Amino acid sequence: MAGVANQDTPHKDRTVAGTGPHTAGARSIRKPVLQEFRQRLVQEMTNRSVPLPLDAFLDRFLPLPPNQRPKRSTATLRNKLSALDDAGIGGWKEDAIADTFTTIVNDHKLAPGLRLALSQDRYDANDPSHQKIDGAFFPHAVAPTDGEPHWAEQIVPVEFKRGETKYDPFEDNVKKALDPDAQSRKNVRSQIIGYAETIFEQRPRTHLFMLFVIGRNFRVMRWDRSGVVVTPLTDYVLKPERLHQVLWRLGRASKAQLGLDPTATLVKPGSAHYKLMDKLGKKVATDLVAQRDTAVAKGAENNMFAYVREMFSKSLVKDWPRWKLSVPQSDGTMRYFLVGKPTFTTRTLVGRATQGYVAVDLLAKERQKQLVWLKDAWRTFYELVEAEGDVLEQLKREGVPFIPTVVCHGDLPGQATVTPDVWDDNRKAAEKLQECAAGNKQETAAHSPRVRPDHIDRTSTAAPPPSSTDAVIPAGPASGLKRPREEDNHDELPPPPRGVEGSDVDSVEDKCPLRRHIHYRIVVEEVALKLEQFEDGHHLVSVIYDCVKAHQRAAKLGILHRDISGGNILIYPKVVDDPKAKGKVVDDSESKDKVVAMRGLLTDWELSKDVKVVPGRRRRARQPERTGTWQSHLENTTSENIRNSRRIPEILDIRTVAVESRGISSPPNVIPGNT
């Protein structure tokens, strides 16, 4: 076997995301205590906020349509908004600000095609955390009137706060951090992060715009899976044309510009696809039972397992939208799948944000393969990071057993995070200004940008970005967002990952601390059971042993999984030849030569790494932060230990990872030793 390289990626503290995908009965959308949930989200978002002046923000993300301008008189609008003239002084309650603001916006149609609806007092039944956002813009024709948030239908959420600094989640003073530590401000920031996460969780999106109104000022935010871009506070009473410009552009923007995923199409009630989903969710008497050694009659081997249908049935939740999702195929075409509510969701705003579905494959020809497992994630997007589907296909070609079988997979066109690009542009603008200052200090001293301490890349000597209030940042490319509505092109190829030929920055020189992500979907044939559903001690050992063999075979090829956990070691029922029937002669009428086997399945290879030592290939970090389960980063993951197959169980650390971390209660002699 080839040698193995040590890992060189910087370490990041890992947050627990939940059980792994693929699992039947996996912990569904969690019901966290709201305060703890928000605290975790705000911690994950630390130092992921990027400032951008309002003009640059609008030009980059919401460009004006050709030959169109808002026509309302600034004087008229200022007169109307003067009703909120003293909203920032005190004495105003949030509800009063929200009511007055909403009336003005709706009565004067400041956001054409959209309507602002309030929802301060009620929560959505589909949100287990029971959050109540103040309001949101909806398409005018479907704007709700029941006072509920309707998270899945929101186009642009809106949050209102009274006063000025105390409840402002961000800081414009360039001598201070953009994310202030004052508890009242941190609480508000955790609120709006929670709202953004909930909207992403309930509808397929690429990004999200949010309007934040505090007293007589407002901010605009753009969230994606890398972070948030924030504009400075703007006084809408003093400068009403600024607010009008924002709302008018939001109203004129296309669905793709607003962040609605063009590869997800709503399945409408009563449609053929909706009825197909209902049909597949109903019990069928001939479905197979997932129990070891259960006999399977001739002709029934292609029947569906009952637990798979049950999982799909549970995803058809009342009032939860159903979607037809597109997944790229190797020939460049799209394959389509129908999904309901995710069986599994990682409740996070930034990062991979994995969701798992039991999905209907519209091209499946066999009954057993009609329902498959679809994983939707924002994978890290760097030169040396392989897509999970590529890894699985390589392992399958090499004959590695007990791993998922890929149906199709691929990156979704034009859906990469852009917050890191804004950070890069800020840094480059700051460096350019500093170069000018160095050449002529006296001439440029008055225009030199002040430095935000929270946006300095501590790992490099690069200059920090300028403040959004002090320097005009060039807009730069916007990943196709500058096209007018009629020219939206959803077949646009994603940008090249950092470090490949044609990219402007080599991966080694990529100074941005924000991780880059690209939207990715993968579909596999296997819908599996979680490890806790083992039948007895012998079965548990057998399942784990299967996964040890998968890991061992992959390690011999120089590929480490690096994310071993109980959530990724699954049980996969399959129909096999009855080993007890070999060599026996029986009447055809009595023959039952097929049985159910309950095998192991090692899933979720997205964090795997090719650690082969290749002559001439320089070792380097693949991305800004270390990834993988912390138990996988053991001293044993060295080239010498991986060459020695007897040490593989130590790398897996099965006793602590696969058993104790999943809370399995078993007799001590059930668990295999490290031999």
XYZ file of C-alpha atoms in Angstrom:
675
model
C 0.000 0.000 0.000
C 1.110 3.558 -0.692
C 2.337 5.718 2.141
C -0.015 8.000 4.002
C 0.342 11.702 4.705
C -0.539 13.273 8.016
C -3.319 15.802 8.152
C -2.270 19.436 7.955
C -5.549 21.307 8.319
C -5.943 23.772 11.218
C -8.131 22.566 14.046
C -11.650 23.770 14.720
C -13.779 22.943 17.746
C -16.526 20.650 16.516
C -20.154 21.286 17.367
C -22.492 18.358 17.738
C -24.946 18.367 14.867
C -27.146 15.366 15.586
C -27.540 11.869 14.261
C -26.256 10.917 10.866
C -28.357 10.811 7.726
C -29.689 7.629 6.096
C -31.265 6.481 9.339
C -34.806 5.317 9.834
C -36.241 7.009 12.861
C -33.254 9.338 13.076
C -33.799 12.225 15.436
C -35.911 14.505 13.298
C -35.982 18.288 13.545
C -34.777 18.752 17.085
C -36.757 20.675 19.705
C -34.004 22.577 21.454
C -34.585 24.961 24.285
C -34.849 28.180 22.313
C -32.286 30.112 24.332
C -29.676 27.358 24.099
C -30.429 26.908 20.413
C -29.845 30.592 19.720
C -26.693 30.692 21.835
C -25.213 27.888 19.761
C -26.130 29.621 16.512
C -24.621 32.952 17.548
C -21.437 31.173 18.606
C -21.211 29.464 15.207
C -21.644 32.848 13.491
C -18.853 34.569 15.432
C -16.532 36.494 13.065
C -18.641 35.526 10.051
C -20.129 39.005 9.506
C -18.751 41.113 6.646
C -19.503 44.852 6.233
C -20.448 46.388 2.889
C -21.705 49.917 2.080
C -25.331 50.075 1.014
C -24.612 51.237 -2.548
C -22.076 48.465 -3.104
C -24.501 45.977 -1.546
C -27.320 46.963 -3.908
C -25.116 47.057 -7.000
C -23.681 43.648 -6.228
C -26.736 41.718 -5.077
C -29.789 43.669 -6.302
C -28.770 45.464 -9.516
C -31.280 47.732 -11.189
C -33.271 46.180 -14.043
C -32.564 47.825 -17.431
C -34.226 51.213 -17.941
C -36.172 51.032 -14.694
C -36.103 53.406 -11.730
C -38.439 53.948 -8.772
C -40.751 56.885 -9.554
C -42.165 57.921 -6.179
C -41.356 61.452 -5.037
C -38.731 61.630 -2.296
C -40.534 64.595 -0.726
C -43.816 62.678 -0.548
C -42.144 59.653 0.975
C -40.241 61.786 3.497
C -43.516 63.361 4.534
C -45.090 59.949 5.162
C -42.078 58.541 7.027
C -41.883 61.633 9.220
C -44.515 59.909 11.346
C -41.584 57.859 12.660
C -39.368 60.897 13.188
C -38.953 60.319 16.928
C -39.005 56.499 16.783
C -35.338 56.350 17.730
C -35.567 58.610 20.750
C -37.591 56.403 23.039
C -41.187 56.012 24.089
C -42.059 54.040 20.975
C -42.869 50.368 21.384
C -41.774 47.843 18.793
C -45.357 47.010 17.830
C -46.093 50.672 17.166
C -43.005 51.045 14.987
C -43.899 47.856 13.107
C -47.534 48.873 12.551
C -46.689 52.378 11.316
C -43.839 51.214 9.094
C -45.932 48.397 7.598
C -48.857 50.681 6.817
C -46.628 53.164 4.983
C -44.810 50.467 2.992
C -47.991 48.658 1.935
C -50.175 51.704 1.278
C -47.557 53.278 -0.980
C -46.475 50.006 -2.624
C -42.804 50.641 -1.909
C -41.962 46.999 -2.688
C -43.807 46.282 -5.969
C -45.282 42.800 -6.090
C -44.615 42.206 -2.384
C -46.641 42.869 0.748
C -45.368 43.191 4.310
C -47.329 41.040 6.789
C -46.788 41.123 10.564
C -46.518 38.072 12.820
C -45.235 39.281 16.201
C -47.688 37.349 18.338
C -48.041 33.893 16.792
C -45.699 31.066 15.864
C -45.827 28.595 12.984
C -47.028 25.074 13.802
C -44.213 23.670 11.635
C -41.538 25.357 13.765
C -40.728 23.251 16.867
C -38.755 26.122 18.403
C -41.873 28.361 18.328
C -40.038 31.475 17.155
C -42.071 34.572 16.321
C -40.508 37.009 13.874
C -42.056 40.466 13.606
C -42.933 40.203 9.943
C -41.908 39.428 6.385
C -42.485 40.366 2.772
C -44.553 37.838 0.809
C -45.760 37.745 -2.801
C -48.722 40.086 -2.776
C -51.216 37.464 -3.959
C -50.431 35.019 -1.142
C -49.554 37.352 1.738
C -51.012 35.786 4.917
C -53.562 37.529 7.107
C -53.642 35.087 10.038
C -50.681 36.615 11.896
C -48.482 33.498 11.605
C -44.907 33.606 10.246
C -45.382 31.061 7.418
C -41.605 30.564 7.278
C -41.557 28.566 4.041
C -43.356 31.309 2.083
C -41.350 34.283 3.356
C -39.417 36.210 0.720
C -37.677 38.824 2.906
C -38.049 38.593 6.708
C -38.237 41.830 8.715
C -37.384 42.418 12.369
C -38.251 45.606 14.281
C -36.554 46.993 17.392
C -37.048 50.179 19.389
C -34.390 52.643 20.437
C -30.947 52.880 18.937
C -27.690 51.219 19.977
C -28.912 48.959 22.789
C -30.750 46.564 20.476
C -28.582 46.916 17.382
C -27.029 43.500 16.569
C -24.075 45.048 14.696
C -21.617 47.882 15.289
C -20.686 50.592 12.783
C -17.947 52.148 14.922
C -14.824 50.898 13.167
C -12.843 51.014 16.394
C -15.027 48.216 17.746
C -15.922 44.710 16.622
C -18.666 44.357 14.016
C -20.290 41.716 16.277
C -20.657 43.553 19.619
C -20.434 41.616 22.900
C -23.013 43.623 24.871
C -25.580 41.059 26.002
C -28.647 42.965 24.786
C -27.114 43.319 21.324
C -25.880 39.744 21.288
C -29.393 38.557 22.174
C -30.847 40.406 19.198
C -28.163 38.971 16.939
C -29.000 35.464 18.140
C -32.664 36.198 17.398
C -32.155 37.148 13.787
C -29.684 34.300 13.214
C -32.338 31.911 14.530
C -34.908 33.376 12.155
C -32.572 33.031 9.184
C -31.743 29.412 10.078
C -35.430 28.516 10.354
C -36.217 29.968 6.930
C -33.317 28.062 5.346
C -34.470 24.874 7.072
C -38.052 25.081 5.821
C -37.446 25.927 2.169
C -34.655 25.201 -0.339
C -32.700 28.454 -0.629
C -29.318 29.641 -1.845
C -29.271 32.815 0.258
C -31.600 35.108 2.181
C -32.106 38.871 2.394
C -33.312 40.317 5.686
C -34.412 43.838 6.626
C -33.665 45.036 10.156
C -35.456 48.193 11.354
C -34.358 49.811 14.622
C -36.116 53.052 15.503
C -35.728 55.336 12.493
C -32.806 53.391 10.990
C -32.454 50.203 8.983
C -29.889 47.643 7.873
C -30.019 45.099 5.050
C -28.410 41.677 5.431
C -27.634 38.852 3.044
C -27.146 35.427 4.630
C -25.573 32.375 3.030
C -23.880 29.218 4.307
C -20.567 31.049 4.784
C -21.778 34.041 6.791
C -23.650 37.326 6.478
C -23.005 40.569 4.585
C -24.251 43.607 6.541
C -24.880 47.220 5.514
C -24.365 50.130 7.940
C -27.316 51.806 9.631
C -29.207 54.203 7.361
C -31.699 56.832 8.575
C -34.827 56.232 6.502
C -36.566 59.390 7.778
C -33.664 61.615 6.764
C -32.946 59.603 3.596
C -36.241 57.966 2.561
C -34.969 57.406 -0.979
C -32.462 54.885 0.416
C -35.197 52.743 1.948
C -37.324 53.093 -1.176
C -34.404 51.997 -3.342
C -33.894 48.850 -1.246
C -37.573 47.869 -1.181
C -38.125 48.678 -4.850
C -35.166 46.516 -5.908
C -36.346 43.664 -3.705
C -39.766 43.882 -5.327
C -38.276 43.875 -8.830
C -35.741 41.106 -8.216
C -36.129 37.646 -9.722
C -36.738 34.577 -7.575
C -33.144 33.470 -8.064
C -31.822 36.891 -7.027
C -33.971 36.686 -3.889
C -32.387 33.336 -3.007
C -35.169 30.917 -3.927
C -33.537 27.727 -5.204
C -34.333 27.340 -8.937
C -33.574 23.598 -8.716
C -36.492 23.075 -6.310
C -40.028 23.182 -7.723
C -43.086 23.194 -5.472
C -45.283 20.095 -5.824
C -48.820 21.452 -5.736
C -51.669 19.601 -3.985
C -53.798 17.691 -6.459
C -51.016 17.360 -9.041
C -49.946 13.978 -10.429
C -46.700 14.060 -8.446
C -48.555 14.953 -5.245
C -50.896 12.005 -5.729
C -47.955 9.699 -6.477
C -46.355 10.667 -3.175
C -49.594 9.973 -1.315
C -49.866 6.578 -2.994
C -46.304 5.554 -2.152
C -46.852 6.583 1.458
C -49.675 4.086 1.997
C -49.050 0.655 3.514
C -48.724 -2.284 1.131
C -49.351 -5.827 2.364
C -46.546 -7.299 0.269
C -43.836 -5.052 1.729
C -40.934 -6.951 3.291
C -40.213 -7.108 7.012
C -36.727 -5.983 8.051
C -35.887 -8.876 10.332
C -32.839 -11.110 10.106
C -33.304 -14.485 8.382
C -36.917 -13.744 7.427
C -37.797 -15.921 4.428
C -38.688 -14.129 1.193
C -40.974 -15.861 -1.268
C -40.014 -16.213 -4.907
C -40.883 -13.119 -6.890
C -40.987 -10.896 -3.808
C -37.280 -10.100 -3.658
C -37.802 -6.734 -5.387
C -40.568 -5.632 -3.043
C -40.037 -2.577 -0.878
C -39.170 -2.888 2.806
C -41.978 -1.717 5.072
C -39.744 0.543 7.176
C -38.687 2.506 4.077
C -42.294 3.203 3.131
C -43.060 4.145 6.736
C -40.195 6.653 6.766
C -41.485 8.194 3.559
C -45.036 8.294 4.895
C -43.865 10.199 7.983
C -42.251 12.822 5.740
C -45.635 13.702 4.205
C -46.507 16.152 6.965
C -49.664 18.223 6.736
C -48.975 21.826 5.659
C -45.305 21.067 4.987
C -44.444 21.870 1.345
C -43.374 19.100 -1.013
C -40.665 19.654 -3.600
C -39.335 18.255 -6.835
C -35.550 18.487 -6.521
C -33.053 18.377 -9.378
C -29.853 16.344 -9.008
C -27.077 16.453 -11.637
C -26.122 13.285 -13.509
C -22.749 12.372 -14.976
C -23.915 13.210 -18.515
C -24.762 16.781 -17.517
C -28.536 16.302 -17.412
C -30.750 16.539 -14.346
C -32.608 13.717 -12.621
C -35.693 14.525 -10.570
C -36.842 13.406 -7.130
C -39.890 14.151 -4.993
C -39.430 14.923 -1.297
C -41.502 15.954 1.696
C -40.228 17.017 5.102
C -36.579 16.127 5.762
C -36.067 12.955 7.779
C -32.877 14.508 9.081
C -31.767 18.114 9.455
C -28.618 19.653 10.898
C -29.893 22.780 12.635
C -27.207 25.281 11.703
C -26.974 28.377 9.540
C -23.365 28.178 8.371
C -21.512 25.093 7.228
C -22.704 22.003 5.392
C -26.273 22.290 6.733
C -27.067 18.708 5.719
C -30.645 17.600 5.130
C -31.638 14.027 4.361
C -34.812 12.874 2.627
C -36.488 9.633 1.692
C -37.183 10.584 -1.918
C -39.181 9.290 -4.869
C -36.973 8.548 -7.876
C -39.087 9.463 -10.897
C -36.896 7.306 -13.173
C -36.877 4.163 -11.033
C -38.119 1.053 -12.833
C -38.066 -1.413 -9.931
C -40.487 -1.102 -7.026
C -37.731 -1.631 -4.494
C -35.779 1.307 -5.896
C -38.630 3.821 -6.101
C -37.722 5.237 -2.702
C -34.095 6.284 -2.281
C -32.000 8.423 0.062
C -31.305 12.007 -1.047
C -28.808 14.141 0.829
C -28.741 17.894 0.322
C -25.675 19.722 1.681
C -23.370 22.675 1.155
C -20.057 20.908 0.798
C -16.747 22.694 1.315
C -15.466 24.000 -2.003
C -11.692 23.757 -2.298
C -9.317 22.266 -4.839
C -8.321 19.152 -2.868
C -11.732 18.401 -1.314
C -13.523 15.691 -3.284
C -17.281 15.373 -3.526
C -18.713 12.455 -1.559
C -20.156 10.853 -4.682
C -16.756 10.808 -6.374
C -15.241 9.063 -3.348
C -18.022 6.463 -3.202
C -17.791 5.729 -6.919
C -14.037 5.260 -6.636
C -14.432 2.906 -3.663
C -17.127 0.916 -5.492
C -14.873 0.481 -8.502
C -12.197 -0.892 -6.194
C -14.662 -3.381 -4.698
C -14.991 -1.855 -1.227
C -18.023 -3.537 0.416
C -20.705 -2.187 2.733
C -20.847 1.373 1.412
C -23.724 3.239 -0.292
C -24.439 2.837 -4.005
C -24.562 6.158 -5.851
C -27.536 6.839 -8.132
C -26.417 10.339 -9.133
C -24.745 13.360 -7.594
C -23.268 16.743 -8.366
C -22.814 20.419 -7.559
C -25.790 22.612 -8.415
C -25.010 25.180 -11.134
C -24.290 28.705 -9.944
C -24.942 27.963 -6.261
C -21.748 28.803 -4.364
C -21.521 31.048 -1.308
C -20.338 34.594 -2.003
C -19.748 36.031 1.476
C -16.064 34.946 1.303
C -15.752 36.828 -1.997
C -17.013 40.018 -0.336
C -14.470 39.506 2.445
C -11.755 39.061 -0.193
C -12.793 42.220 -2.022
C -12.725 44.180 1.242
C -9.228 42.900 1.962
C -7.955 43.703 -1.524
C -9.435 47.211 -1.366
C -7.770 47.801 1.991
C -4.414 46.562 0.703
C -4.694 48.799 -2.351
C -5.427 51.840 -0.220
C -2.541 51.025 2.077
C -0.219 50.702 -0.918
C -1.305 54.151 -2.044
C -0.762 55.456 1.455
C 2.726 53.987 1.541
C 3.571 55.741 -1.742
C 2.187 59.088 -0.711
C 1.301 59.157 2.983
C 0.550 62.850 3.107
C -1.863 62.782 0.177
C -3.803 59.725 1.278
C -3.729 60.046 5.072
C -7.208 61.543 5.217
C -8.657 58.710 3.137
C -6.930 55.695 4.694
C -9.455 53.109 5.891
C -9.753 52.358 9.538
C -9.338 48.741 10.543
C -11.903 46.438 12.058
C -10.113 44.178 14.570
C -12.650 41.401 14.056
C -11.875 41.146 10.344
C -8.116 40.747 10.549
C -6.924 37.364 9.343
C -4.883 36.329 12.386
C -3.115 33.601 10.445
C -1.536 35.908 7.905
C 0.121 39.295 7.613
C -2.505 40.491 5.164
C -4.070 43.859 5.832
C -7.599 43.833 7.248
C -10.561 45.035 5.194
C -11.730 48.634 5.379
C -14.834 49.737 7.214
C -18.062 49.810 5.292
C -18.600 53.377 6.443
C -15.180 54.701 5.479
C -14.240 53.161 2.152
C -16.154 52.430 -0.995
C -15.537 48.790 -1.871
C -15.625 47.794 -5.527
C -18.613 45.595 -6.226
C -16.742 42.837 -8.053
C -18.373 39.800 -9.653
C -21.703 38.705 -8.241
C -21.935 35.124 -9.491
C -24.444 36.044 -12.184
C -26.744 38.069 -9.908
C -26.354 41.159 -12.096
C -28.399 39.664 -14.907
C -31.868 41.163 -15.251
C -34.839 38.950 -14.505
C -35.453 37.785 -18.059
C -31.847 36.663 -18.479
C -31.503 34.555 -15.320
C -29.471 31.512 -16.295
C -29.671 28.621 -13.851
C -27.425 26.433 -15.990
C -24.421 28.610 -15.188
C -21.390 26.558 -14.208
C -20.111 26.992 -10.653
C -16.883 28.966 -10.229
C -13.688 26.898 -10.059
C -12.582 25.909 -6.555
C -9.681 27.827 -5.094
C -6.298 26.732 -6.353
C -7.255 25.175 -9.696
C -6.185 26.501 -13.063
C -8.195 29.556 -13.940
C -8.811 30.592 -10.345
C -7.454 33.960 -9.264
C -6.163 32.749 -5.886
C -4.178 29.594 -5.173
C -5.607 27.529 -2.320
C -2.393 27.946 -0.333
C -2.685 31.731 -0.654
C -6.421 31.890 0.073
C -6.422 34.238 3.056
C -10.165 34.288 3.676
C -11.036 32.705 7.052
C -14.639 32.093 5.965
C -15.121 28.602 4.610
C -16.338 28.421 1.024
C -19.296 26.170 0.223
C -21.140 24.967 -2.852
C -24.613 23.443 -2.982
C -24.429 19.701 -3.550
C -26.890 16.812 -3.780
C -26.249 13.096 -3.789
C -28.718 10.227 -4.143
C -27.932 6.662 -3.058
C -29.998 3.496 -3.316
C -29.807 2.508 0.345
C -32.286 3.766 2.943
C -30.938 2.269 6.159
C -31.817 1.702 9.809
C -29.955 3.411 12.624
C -27.476 1.392 14.662
C -29.640 1.429 17.805
C -32.106 -0.859 16.042
C -29.839 -3.910 16.217
C -31.635 -7.143 17.156
C -29.150 -8.626 19.625
C -25.499 -8.562 20.611
C -24.441 -10.877 17.804
C -26.186 -8.674 15.274
C -24.515 -5.529 16.657
C -21.064 -7.085 16.365
C -21.838 -8.278 12.835
C -22.919 -4.808 11.673
C -19.874 -3.109 13.175
C -17.618 -5.782 11.705
C -19.019 -5.097 8.227
C -18.161 -1.413 8.639
C -14.686 -2.259 9.946
C -14.107 -4.216 6.746
C -15.320 -1.284 4.649
C -13.006 1.090 6.487
C -10.093 -1.339 6.274
C -10.470 -1.812 2.512
C -10.726 1.953 1.983
C -7.681 2.592 4.182
C -5.640 0.160 2.109
C -6.504 2.355 -0.868
C -5.229 5.380 1.052
C -8.665 6.846 1.827
C -9.641 7.611 5.426
C -13.279 8.158 6.372
C -12.442 10.651 9.175
C -16.024 10.937 10.429
C -16.646 7.603 12.146
C -19.565 7.801 14.555
C -22.562 5.756 15.576
C -24.683 7.888 13.263
C -22.631 6.810 10.257
C -22.605 3.080 11.054
C -26.000 1.862 9.889
C -27.986 -1.333 9.401
C -29.018 -2.134 5.852
C -31.576 -4.920 5.264
C -31.216 -6.679 1.927
C -32.530 -9.831 0.270
C -29.861 -12.508 -0.255
C -29.661 -16.178 -1.117
C -30.404 -18.354 1.901
C -27.022 -19.794 2.924
C -28.795 -22.710 4.640
C -30.455 -23.783 1.370
C -27.239 -24.389 -0.542
C -26.952 -27.973 -1.752
C -30.478 -28.890 -0.664
C -33.125 -30.229 -3.065
C -36.672 -29.089 -2.266
C -39.981 -28.903 -4.115
C -40.530 -25.632 -5.921
C -43.814 -25.236 -4.055
C -41.948 -25.225 -0.746
C -38.791 -23.441 -1.863
C -37.982 -20.202 -0.040
C -34.382 -19.724 -1.050
C -34.237 -15.985 -0.324
C -33.892 -14.451 3.123
C -33.410 -11.030 4.685
C -29.866 -10.223 5.782
C -29.156 -7.267 8.095
C -25.746 -5.965 7.043
C -23.625 -3.000 8.030
C -23.369 0.175 5.951
C -20.629 2.778 6.452
C -22.060 6.071 5.224
C -21.238 9.773 4.961
C -17.843 9.866 3.259
C -17.997 13.613 2.601
C -15.181 14.354 5.080
C -12.937 11.560 3.826
C -9.411 12.319 2.715
C -7.000 10.733 0.267
C -3.858 10.388 2.380
C -1.645 8.568 -0.093
C 1.832 10.033 -0.400
C 2.325 10.955 -4.057
C 5.854 11.870 -5.195
C 6.019 15.537 -6.066
C 2.712 16.411 -4.396
C 3.154 18.987 -1.664
C 1.231 18.436 1.551
C -0.978 21.364 2.471
C -4.166 22.286 4.242
C -7.241 21.696 2.089
C -9.473 24.273 3.806
C -9.330 26.878 6.600
C -10.498 24.603 9.434
C -10.098 20.964 10.387
C -13.058 18.696 9.727
C -14.096 15.264 10.901
C -15.136 13.564 14.122
C -12.645 14.350 16.875
C -12.299 10.663 17.714
C -10.977 10.115 14.199
C -8.043 12.442 14.851
C -6.243 9.924 17.022
C -2.559 9.321 17.258
C -3.186 6.073 15.409
C -3.999 7.796 12.098
C -0.415 7.695 10.909
C 0.957 6.030 7.839
C 2.549 3.215 9.853
C -0.661 2.349 11.682
C -2.826 2.454 8.567
C -0.473 0.128 6.742
C -1.032 -2.313 9.582
C -4.603 -3.577 9.147
C -4.611 -4.960 12.685
C -4.651 -1.385 14.005
C -7.773 -0.332 12.074
C -10.141 -1.022 15.013
C -8.072 1.418 17.053
C -8.581 4.077 14.399
C -12.316 3.457 14.491
C -12.273 3.411 18.310
C -15.435 1.364 18.047
C -16.037 0.958 21.755
C -16.331 4.689 22.422
C -17.460 6.041 19.056
C -19.951 3.528 17.722
C -21.374 2.380 21.036
C -21.015 4.828 23.896
C -21.661 7.904 21.745
C -24.967 6.400 20.632
C -26.066 5.462 24.133
C -26.311 1.743 23.356
C -26.736 -0.400 26.433
C -25.106 -3.793 25.842
C -23.316 -6.423 27.899
C -19.545 -5.766 28.008
C -18.775 -9.017 26.198
C -20.848 -7.908 23.194
C -18.333 -5.289 22.125
C -15.282 -6.568 20.265
C -11.873 -5.769 21.657
C -9.104 -3.973 19.833
C -7.466 -7.021 18.365
